Coordinates of N, CA and C in Angstrom, one line a residue:
X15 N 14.2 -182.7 -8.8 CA 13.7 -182.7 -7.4 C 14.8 -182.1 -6.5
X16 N 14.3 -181.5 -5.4 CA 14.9 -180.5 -4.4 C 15.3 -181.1 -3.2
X17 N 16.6 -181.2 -2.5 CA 16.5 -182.1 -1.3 C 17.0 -180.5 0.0
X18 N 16.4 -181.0 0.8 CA 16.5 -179.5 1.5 C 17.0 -179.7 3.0
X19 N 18.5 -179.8 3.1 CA 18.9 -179.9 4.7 C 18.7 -178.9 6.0
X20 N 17.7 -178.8 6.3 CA 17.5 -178.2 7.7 C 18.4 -177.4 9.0
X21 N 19.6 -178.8 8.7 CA 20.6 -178.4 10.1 C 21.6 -177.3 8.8
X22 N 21.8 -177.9 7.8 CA 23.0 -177.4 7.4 C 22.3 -175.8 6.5
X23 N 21.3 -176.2 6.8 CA 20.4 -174.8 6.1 C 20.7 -174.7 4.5
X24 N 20.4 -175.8 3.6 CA 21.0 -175.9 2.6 C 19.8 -176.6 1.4
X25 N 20.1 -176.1 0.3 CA 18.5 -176.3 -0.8 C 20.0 -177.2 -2.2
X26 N 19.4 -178.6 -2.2 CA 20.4 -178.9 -3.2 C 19.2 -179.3 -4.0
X27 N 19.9 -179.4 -5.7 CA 19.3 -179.8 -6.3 C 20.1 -180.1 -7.8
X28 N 19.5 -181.0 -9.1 CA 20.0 -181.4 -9.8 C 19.6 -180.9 -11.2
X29 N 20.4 -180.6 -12.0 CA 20.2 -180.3 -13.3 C 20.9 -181.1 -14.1
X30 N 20.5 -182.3 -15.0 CA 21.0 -183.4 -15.8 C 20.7 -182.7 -17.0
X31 N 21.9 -182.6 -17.9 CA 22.0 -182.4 -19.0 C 21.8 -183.8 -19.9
X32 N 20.6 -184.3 -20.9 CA 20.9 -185.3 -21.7 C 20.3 -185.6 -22.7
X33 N 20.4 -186.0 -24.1 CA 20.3 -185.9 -25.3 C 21.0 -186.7 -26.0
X34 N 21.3 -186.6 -27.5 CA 21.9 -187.2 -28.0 C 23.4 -187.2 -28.2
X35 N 24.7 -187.6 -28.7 CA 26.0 -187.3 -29.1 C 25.6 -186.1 -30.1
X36 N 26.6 -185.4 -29.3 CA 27.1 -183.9 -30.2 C 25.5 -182.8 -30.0
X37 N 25.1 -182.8 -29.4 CA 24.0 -182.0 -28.9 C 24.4 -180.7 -28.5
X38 N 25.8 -180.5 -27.8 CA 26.0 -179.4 -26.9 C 25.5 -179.3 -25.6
X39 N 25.4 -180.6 -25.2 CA 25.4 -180.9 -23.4 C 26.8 -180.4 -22.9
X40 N 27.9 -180.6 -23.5 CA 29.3 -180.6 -22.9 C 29.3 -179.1 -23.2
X41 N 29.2 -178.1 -24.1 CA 29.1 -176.7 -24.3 C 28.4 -176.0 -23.9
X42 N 27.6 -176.4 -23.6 CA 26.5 -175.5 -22.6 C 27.3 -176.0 -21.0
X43 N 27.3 -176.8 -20.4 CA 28.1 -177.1 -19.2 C 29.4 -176.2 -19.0
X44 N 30.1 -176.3 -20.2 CA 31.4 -175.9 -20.3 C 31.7 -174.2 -20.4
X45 N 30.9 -173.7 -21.0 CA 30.0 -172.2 -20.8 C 29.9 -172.1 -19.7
X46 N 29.0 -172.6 -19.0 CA 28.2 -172.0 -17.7 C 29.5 -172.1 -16.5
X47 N 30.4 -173.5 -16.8 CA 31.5 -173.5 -15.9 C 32.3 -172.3 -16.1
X48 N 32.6 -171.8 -17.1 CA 33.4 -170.4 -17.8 C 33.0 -169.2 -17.1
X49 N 31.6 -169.2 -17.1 CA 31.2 -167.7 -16.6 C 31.2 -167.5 -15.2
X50 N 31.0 -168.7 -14.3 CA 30.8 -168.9 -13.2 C 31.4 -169.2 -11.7
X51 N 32.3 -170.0 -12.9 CA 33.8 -170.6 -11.6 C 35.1 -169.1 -11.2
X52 N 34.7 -169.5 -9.8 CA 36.2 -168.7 -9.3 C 37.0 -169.0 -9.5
X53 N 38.2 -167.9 -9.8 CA 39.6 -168.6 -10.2 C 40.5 -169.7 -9.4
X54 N 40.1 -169.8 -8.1 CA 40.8 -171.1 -7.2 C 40.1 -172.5 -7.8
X55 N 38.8 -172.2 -8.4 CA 38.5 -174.0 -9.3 C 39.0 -174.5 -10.5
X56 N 39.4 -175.4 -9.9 CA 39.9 -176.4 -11.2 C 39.4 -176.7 -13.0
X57 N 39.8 -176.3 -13.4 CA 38.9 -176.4 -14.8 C 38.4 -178.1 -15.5
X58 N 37.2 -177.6 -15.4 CA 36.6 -179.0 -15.5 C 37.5 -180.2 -16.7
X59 N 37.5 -180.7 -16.9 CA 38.2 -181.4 -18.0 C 37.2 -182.5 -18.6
X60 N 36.8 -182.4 -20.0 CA 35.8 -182.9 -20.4 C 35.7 -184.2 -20.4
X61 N 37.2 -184.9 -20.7 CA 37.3 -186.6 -20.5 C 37.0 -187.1 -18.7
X62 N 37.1 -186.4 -18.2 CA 37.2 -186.9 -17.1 C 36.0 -186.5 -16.0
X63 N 35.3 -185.3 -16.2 CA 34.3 -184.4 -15.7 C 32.9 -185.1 -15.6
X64 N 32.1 -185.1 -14.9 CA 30.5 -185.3 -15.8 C 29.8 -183.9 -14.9
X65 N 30.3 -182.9 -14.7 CA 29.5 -182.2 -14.3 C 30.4 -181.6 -13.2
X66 N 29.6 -180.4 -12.1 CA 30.4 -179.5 -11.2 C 29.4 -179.1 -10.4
X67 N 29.5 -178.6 -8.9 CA 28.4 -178.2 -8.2 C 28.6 -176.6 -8.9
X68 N 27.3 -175.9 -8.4 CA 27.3 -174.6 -8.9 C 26.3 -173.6 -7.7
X69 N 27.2 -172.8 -6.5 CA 26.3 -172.2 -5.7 C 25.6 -170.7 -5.9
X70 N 24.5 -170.5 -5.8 CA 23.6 -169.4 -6.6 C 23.1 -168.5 -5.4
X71 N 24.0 -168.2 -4.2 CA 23.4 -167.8 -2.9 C 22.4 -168.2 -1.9
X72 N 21.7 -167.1 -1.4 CA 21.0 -167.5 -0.5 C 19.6 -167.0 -0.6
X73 N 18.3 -167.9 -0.2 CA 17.2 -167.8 0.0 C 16.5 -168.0 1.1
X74 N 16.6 -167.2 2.0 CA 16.2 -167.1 3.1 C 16.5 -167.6 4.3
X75 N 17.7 -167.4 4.0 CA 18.9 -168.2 5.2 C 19.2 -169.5 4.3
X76 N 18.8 -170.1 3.3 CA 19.8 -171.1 3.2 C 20.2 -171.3 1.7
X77 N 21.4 -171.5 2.0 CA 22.0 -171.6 1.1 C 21.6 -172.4 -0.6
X78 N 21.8 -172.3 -1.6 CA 21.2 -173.0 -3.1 C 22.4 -173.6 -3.9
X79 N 22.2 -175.0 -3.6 CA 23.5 -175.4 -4.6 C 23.0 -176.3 -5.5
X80 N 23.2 -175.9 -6.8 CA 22.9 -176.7 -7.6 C 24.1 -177.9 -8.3
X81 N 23.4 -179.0 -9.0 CA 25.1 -180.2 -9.0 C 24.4 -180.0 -11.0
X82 N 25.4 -179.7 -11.7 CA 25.2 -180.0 -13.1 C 25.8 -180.7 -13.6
X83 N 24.6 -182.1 -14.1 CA 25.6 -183.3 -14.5 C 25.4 -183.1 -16.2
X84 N 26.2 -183.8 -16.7 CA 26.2 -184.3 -17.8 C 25.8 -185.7 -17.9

């Protein structure tokens, strides 16, 4: 589900990774953080992480941020 702030002109939304142990929730996450993150972000750390926002531009003035949890 989509929550969509008006003033801040902003489309958030949630992508929960979840399954069983050893699935490749953390590898697919950990991937997508790889290809995606700018060099000023912190690298996620898997003991300590459950996830990272991820911004995908704009759609008609407003902004798309997605939060990927584990």
């Amino acid at each position: 589900m989509a929550t969509i702030d008006h003033e801040a002109r902003r489309i958030y939304a949630k992508i929960v990774y979840w399954g069983p142990p050893a699935a490749g929730k953390w590898s697919n996450l950990d991937d997508v953080h790889r290809r995606t993150s700018p060099p000023d972000r912190p690298r996620a750390a898997k003991e300590t992480s459950v996830g990272f926002p991820l911004a995908l531009g704009e759609l008609r003035g407003y902004a798309i941020v997605f939060a990927l949890l584990r």
